[in-house]
């Protein structure tokens, strides 16, 4: 971001948020991904299927307890293996971000694009197209993009940021307009324009 600003560029950072990503992993889709994309078979696949199978959940408050529910979706968050299973499940999202600089960390996805102030319409269009593709990918994976928590931020020098027309600075994702903010939180770090 700093080198882009030094070149007189403006840039946009888009942060996408998935809703309950770890809890919505479809076990059948995950097994298919492991088999088809990673070539895992035999005992290694059986071990992973066993890890996901026959899991249940109960809610206990004091001495009261809910009914036991069998879990058909999701990966355990409290184990080392849960996030790894999610990464395997979601690894095919990378090609959707190749038109951007990007960073993926488990269920956090960020895309970045920069250019001259005159490139703002193309930057906005590229980010919107990427987000639209991620929404379609999510639907195929039974995941959901949380549009209300999706954020974007423009960065650059004060002089270059002033050249961005306000009407051109918003990303349109389907029926949602993502308005730019001046500060975002990314993996616990606050970033400003």
mmCIF file of C-alpha atoms in Angstrom:
data_model
loop_
_atom_site.group_PDB
_atom_site.id
_atom_site.type_symbol
_atom_site.label_atom_id
_atom_site.label_comp_id
_atom_site.label_asym_id
_atom_site.label_seq_id
_atom_site.Cartn_x
_atom_site.Cartn_y
_atom_site.Cartn_z
ATOM 1 C CA UNK A 1 0.000 0.000 0.000
ATOM 2 C CA UNK A 2 2.798 2.387 0.875
ATOM 3 C CA UNK A 3 4.690 1.800 -2.386
ATOM 4 C CA UNK A 4 1.457 2.326 -4.369
ATOM 5 C CA UNK A 5 0.900 5.644 -2.568
ATOM 6 C CA UNK A 6 4.509 6.644 -3.258
ATOM 7 C CA UNK A 7 3.837 6.090 -6.987
ATOM 8 C CA UNK A 8 0.889 8.512 -6.878
ATOM 9 C CA UNK A 9 -1.639 5.681 -6.964
ATOM 10 C CA UNK A 10 -4.862 5.228 -5.074
ATOM 11 C CA UNK A 11 -5.944 1.811 -4.016
ATOM 12 C CA UNK A 12 -8.882 -0.012 -2.553
ATOM 13 C CA UNK A 13 -8.773 -2.740 0.061
ATOM 14 C CA UNK A 14 -11.846 -4.994 0.200
ATOM 15 C CA UNK A 15 -12.380 -7.197 3.256
ATOM 16 C CA UNK A 16 -14.875 -10.024 2.824
ATOM 17 C CA UNK A 17 -16.494 -11.719 5.781
ATOM 18 C CA UNK A 18 -18.014 -15.205 5.689
ATOM 19 C CA UNK A 19 -20.917 -15.954 8.038
ATOM 20 C CA UNK A 20 -20.311 -18.872 10.428
ATOM 21 C CA UNK A 21 -17.827 -20.375 7.968
ATOM 22 C CA UNK A 22 -16.467 -23.132 10.217
ATOM 23 C CA UNK A 23 -19.967 -24.153 11.266
ATOM 24 C CA UNK A 24 -21.358 -24.510 7.749
ATOM 25 C CA UNK A 25 -18.760 -26.754 6.098
ATOM 26 C CA UNK A 26 -20.693 -29.464 4.258
ATOM 27 C CA UNK A 27 -19.084 -32.831 5.056
ATOM 28 C CA UNK A 28 -20.034 -34.404 1.712
ATOM 29 C CA UNK A 29 -18.557 -31.511 -0.264
ATOM 30 C CA UNK A 30 -15.402 -31.644 1.877
ATOM 31 C CA UNK A 31 -14.971 -35.386 1.264
ATOM 32 C CA UNK A 32 -15.421 -34.772 -2.484
ATOM 33 C CA UNK A 33 -12.806 -31.979 -2.386
ATOM 34 C CA UNK A 34 -10.358 -34.206 -0.513
ATOM 35 C CA UNK A 35 -10.837 -37.014 -3.019
ATOM 36 C CA UNK A 36 -11.023 -35.005 -6.256
ATOM 37 C CA UNK A 37 -8.679 -32.057 -5.660
ATOM 38 C CA UNK A 38 -6.156 -33.573 -3.268
ATOM 39 C CA UNK A 39 -6.241 -37.216 -4.388
ATOM 40 C CA UNK A 40 -6.782 -38.489 -0.845
ATOM 41 C CA UNK A 41 -8.159 -42.033 -0.804
ATOM 42 C CA UNK A 42 -8.163 -45.245 1.208
ATOM 43 C CA UNK A 43 -7.246 -45.125 4.883
ATOM 44 C CA UNK A 44 -6.227 -41.464 4.772
ATOM 45 C CA UNK A 45 -9.675 -40.469 3.479
ATOM 46 C CA UNK A 46 -11.403 -42.840 5.912
ATOM 47 C CA UNK A 47 -9.545 -41.201 8.804
ATOM 48 C CA UNK A 48 -10.741 -37.732 7.737
ATOM 49 C CA UNK A 49 -14.320 -38.948 7.260
ATOM 50 C CA UNK A 50 -14.205 -40.570 10.708
ATOM 51 C CA UNK A 51 -12.965 -37.276 12.195
ATOM 52 C CA UNK A 52 -16.100 -35.534 10.867
ATOM 53 C CA UNK A 53 -18.628 -38.324 11.466
ATOM 54 C CA UNK A 54 -20.798 -39.015 14.480
ATOM 55 C CA UNK A 55 -20.224 -35.612 16.059
ATOM 56 C CA UNK A 56 -22.959 -34.214 18.248
ATOM 57 C CA UNK A 57 -23.700 -31.085 20.168
ATOM 58 C CA UNK A 58 -25.549 -30.291 23.355
ATOM 59 C CA UNK A 59 -26.078 -26.976 25.140
ATOM 60 C CA UNK A 60 -25.803 -27.006 28.917
ATOM 61 C CA UNK A 61 -26.723 -24.054 31.150
ATOM 62 C CA UNK A 62 -26.341 -24.827 34.822
ATOM 63 C CA UNK A 63 -28.158 -28.100 35.376
ATOM 64 C CA UNK A 64 -30.383 -27.735 32.269
ATOM 65 C CA UNK A 65 -29.397 -29.496 29.066
ATOM 66 C CA UNK A 66 -30.754 -29.429 25.517
ATOM 67 C CA UNK A 67 -31.387 -32.472 23.367
ATOM 68 C CA UNK A 68 -28.344 -33.993 21.683
ATOM 69 C CA UNK A 69 -28.152 -32.964 18.022
ATOM 70 C CA UNK A 70 -26.068 -34.835 15.428
ATOM 71 C CA UNK A 71 -23.886 -32.446 13.438
ATOM 72 C CA UNK A 72 -24.025 -32.907 9.675
ATOM 73 C CA UNK A 73 -22.136 -29.700 8.949
ATOM 74 C CA UNK A 74 -19.135 -27.870 10.343
ATOM 75 C CA UNK A 75 -15.643 -28.548 11.537
ATOM 76 C CA UNK A 76 -14.489 -28.299 15.162
ATOM 77 C CA UNK A 77 -13.038 -24.878 15.934
ATOM 78 C CA UNK A 78 -11.247 -25.847 19.131
ATOM 79 C CA UNK A 79 -8.896 -28.321 17.475
ATOM 80 C CA UNK A 80 -5.873 -27.956 15.240
ATOM 81 C CA UNK A 81 -7.615 -30.080 12.611
ATOM 82 C CA UNK A 82 -10.805 -27.993 12.282
ATOM 83 C CA UNK A 83 -9.174 -24.945 10.638
ATOM 84 C CA UNK A 84 -7.078 -27.257 8.447
ATOM 85 C CA UNK A 85 -10.246 -28.957 7.176
ATOM 86 C CA UNK A 86 -11.726 -25.525 6.427
ATOM 87 C CA UNK A 87 -8.624 -24.551 4.444
ATOM 88 C CA UNK A 88 -8.931 -27.732 2.390
ATOM 89 C CA UNK A 89 -12.618 -26.990 1.854
ATOM 90 C CA UNK A 90 -11.952 -23.432 0.685
ATOM 91 C CA UNK A 91 -8.641 -23.718 -1.179
ATOM 92 C CA UNK A 92 -10.273 -23.380 -4.591
ATOM 93 C CA UNK A 93 -11.278 -19.753 -3.897
ATOM 94 C CA UNK A 94 -7.746 -18.556 -4.814
ATOM 95 C CA UNK A 95 -8.339 -18.324 -8.601
ATOM 96 C CA UNK A 96 -11.197 -15.879 -7.972
ATOM 97 C CA UNK A 97 -8.723 -13.426 -6.445
ATOM 98 C CA UNK A 98 -5.977 -13.697 -9.072
ATOM 99 C CA UNK A 99 -6.976 -10.374 -10.691
ATOM 100 C CA UNK A 100 -6.107 -8.688 -7.363
ATOM 101 C CA UNK A 101 -3.373 -8.740 -4.812
ATOM 102 C CA UNK A 102 -4.924 -10.812 -2.077
ATOM 103 C CA UNK A 103 -4.502 -12.324 1.347
ATOM 104 C CA UNK A 104 -6.462 -15.302 2.629
ATOM 105 C CA UNK A 105 -6.340 -16.405 6.236
ATOM 106 C CA UNK A 106 -8.817 -19.187 7.057
ATOM 107 C CA UNK A 107 -12.205 -17.505 6.591
ATOM 108 C CA UNK A 108 -10.840 -13.935 6.237
ATOM 109 C CA UNK A 109 -10.425 -12.773 2.640
ATOM 110 C CA UNK A 110 -8.914 -9.483 1.491
ATOM 111 C CA UNK A 111 -8.435 -8.175 -2.030
ATOM 112 C CA UNK A 112 -6.398 -5.136 -2.991
ATOM 113 C CA UNK A 113 -6.147 -3.226 -6.253
ATOM 114 C CA UNK A 114 -4.441 0.079 -6.998
ATOM 115 C CA UNK A 115 -3.839 2.407 -9.916
ATOM 116 C CA UNK A 116 -3.915 6.021 -10.944
ATOM 117 C CA UNK A 117 -6.887 8.112 -9.800
ATOM 118 C CA UNK A 118 -8.218 7.873 -13.371
ATOM 119 C CA UNK A 119 -8.333 4.058 -12.913
ATOM 120 C CA UNK A 120 -10.889 4.244 -10.076
ATOM 121 C CA UNK A 121 -13.849 2.973 -12.188
ATOM 122 C CA UNK A 122 -11.807 -0.060 -13.304
ATOM 123 C CA UNK A 123 -10.601 -0.701 -9.733
ATOM 124 C CA UNK A 124 -14.188 -0.589 -8.419
ATOM 125 C CA UNK A 125 -15.415 -2.847 -11.229
ATOM 126 C CA UNK A 126 -12.666 -5.415 -10.612
ATOM 127 C CA UNK A 127 -13.396 -5.536 -6.876
ATOM 128 C CA UNK A 128 -17.150 -5.855 -7.490
ATOM 129 C CA UNK A 129 -16.626 -8.648 -10.038
ATOM 130 C CA UNK A 130 -14.379 -10.501 -7.586
ATOM 131 C CA UNK A 131 -16.943 -10.169 -4.775
ATOM 132 C CA UNK A 132 -19.726 -11.367 -7.100
ATOM 133 C CA UNK A 133 -17.641 -14.416 -8.012
ATOM 134 C CA UNK A 134 -16.983 -15.099 -4.318
ATOM 135 C CA UNK A 135 -20.743 -14.984 -3.650
ATOM 136 C CA UNK A 136 -21.324 -17.629 -6.361
ATOM 137 C CA UNK A 137 -18.449 -19.724 -4.979
ATOM 138 C CA UNK A 138 -19.965 -19.454 -1.493
ATOM 139 C CA UNK A 139 -23.324 -20.690 -2.781
ATOM 140 C CA UNK A 140 -21.668 -23.754 -4.331
ATOM 141 C CA UNK A 141 -19.882 -24.456 -1.024
ATOM 142 C CA UNK A 142 -22.958 -23.778 1.148
ATOM 143 C CA UNK A 143 -21.185 -20.802 2.660
ATOM 144 C CA UNK A 144 -22.514 -17.265 2.830
ATOM 145 C CA UNK A 145 -20.794 -13.945 2.370
ATOM 146 C CA UNK A 146 -21.864 -11.552 5.106
ATOM 147 C CA UNK A 147 -22.453 -8.432 3.012
ATOM 148 C CA UNK A 148 -23.199 -6.355 6.120
ATOM 149 C CA UNK A 149 -19.668 -6.995 7.420
ATOM 150 C CA UNK A 150 -17.944 -6.640 4.061
ATOM 151 C CA UNK A 151 -15.846 -3.490 4.100
ATOM 152 C CA UNK A 152 -13.707 -1.483 1.724
ATOM 153 C CA UNK A 153 -11.253 1.319 2.236
ATOM 154 C CA UNK A 154 -9.475 3.633 -0.172
ATOM 155 C CA UNK A 155 -5.871 4.501 0.555
ATOM 156 C CA UNK A 156 -3.364 6.920 -0.901
ATOM 157 C CA UNK A 157 -2.021 10.379 -0.252
ATOM 158 C CA UNK A 158 -4.484 13.113 0.686
ATOM 159 C CA UNK A 159 -3.933 14.690 -2.745
ATOM 160 C CA UNK A 160 -4.685 11.502 -4.709
ATOM 161 C CA UNK A 161 -7.636 10.519 -2.488
ATOM 162 C CA UNK A 162 -9.206 13.926 -3.137
ATOM 163 C CA UNK A 163 -9.304 13.048 -6.863
ATOM 164 C CA UNK A 164 -11.707 10.129 -6.304
ATOM 165 C CA UNK A 165 -15.257 11.251 -7.101
ATOM 166 C CA UNK A 166 -17.536 10.233 -4.191
ATOM 167 C CA UNK A 167 -20.032 8.673 -6.621
ATOM 168 C CA UNK A 168 -17.281 6.397 -7.978
ATOM 169 C CA UNK A 169 -15.905 5.207 -4.654
ATOM 170 C CA UNK A 170 -18.618 2.693 -3.723
ATOM 171 C CA UNK A 171 -18.540 -1.006 -4.617
ATOM 172 C CA UNK A 172 -21.862 -2.434 -5.792
ATOM 173 C CA UNK A 173 -22.237 -6.137 -4.974
ATOM 174 C CA UNK A 174 -25.616 -7.314 -6.187
ATOM 175 C CA UNK A 175 -28.146 -5.180 -4.322
ATOM 176 C CA UNK A 176 -25.635 -4.128 -1.635
ATOM 177 C CA UNK A 177 -23.608 -0.932 -1.811
ATOM 178 C CA UNK A 178 -20.372 -1.162 0.152
ATOM 179 C CA UNK A 179 -19.497 2.375 1.206
ATOM 180 C CA UNK A 180 -15.844 3.154 1.876
ATOM 181 C CA UNK A 181 -14.677 3.520 5.465
ATOM 182 C CA UNK A 182 -11.577 5.269 6.775
ATOM 183 C CA UNK A 183 -10.480 2.554 9.238
ATOM 184 C CA UNK A 184 -10.723 -1.241 9.019
ATOM 185 C CA UNK A 185 -9.766 -3.983 11.425
ATOM 186 C CA UNK A 186 -7.856 -6.830 9.786
ATOM 187 C CA UNK A 187 -6.867 -9.815 11.955
ATOM 188 C CA UNK A 188 -6.863 -7.556 15.018
ATOM 189 C CA UNK A 189 -4.819 -4.775 13.419
ATOM 190 C CA UNK A 190 -6.379 -1.374 12.750
ATOM 191 C CA UNK A 191 -5.525 0.043 9.296
ATOM 192 C CA UNK A 192 -6.440 3.557 8.192
ATOM 193 C CA UNK A 193 -6.346 5.386 4.900
#
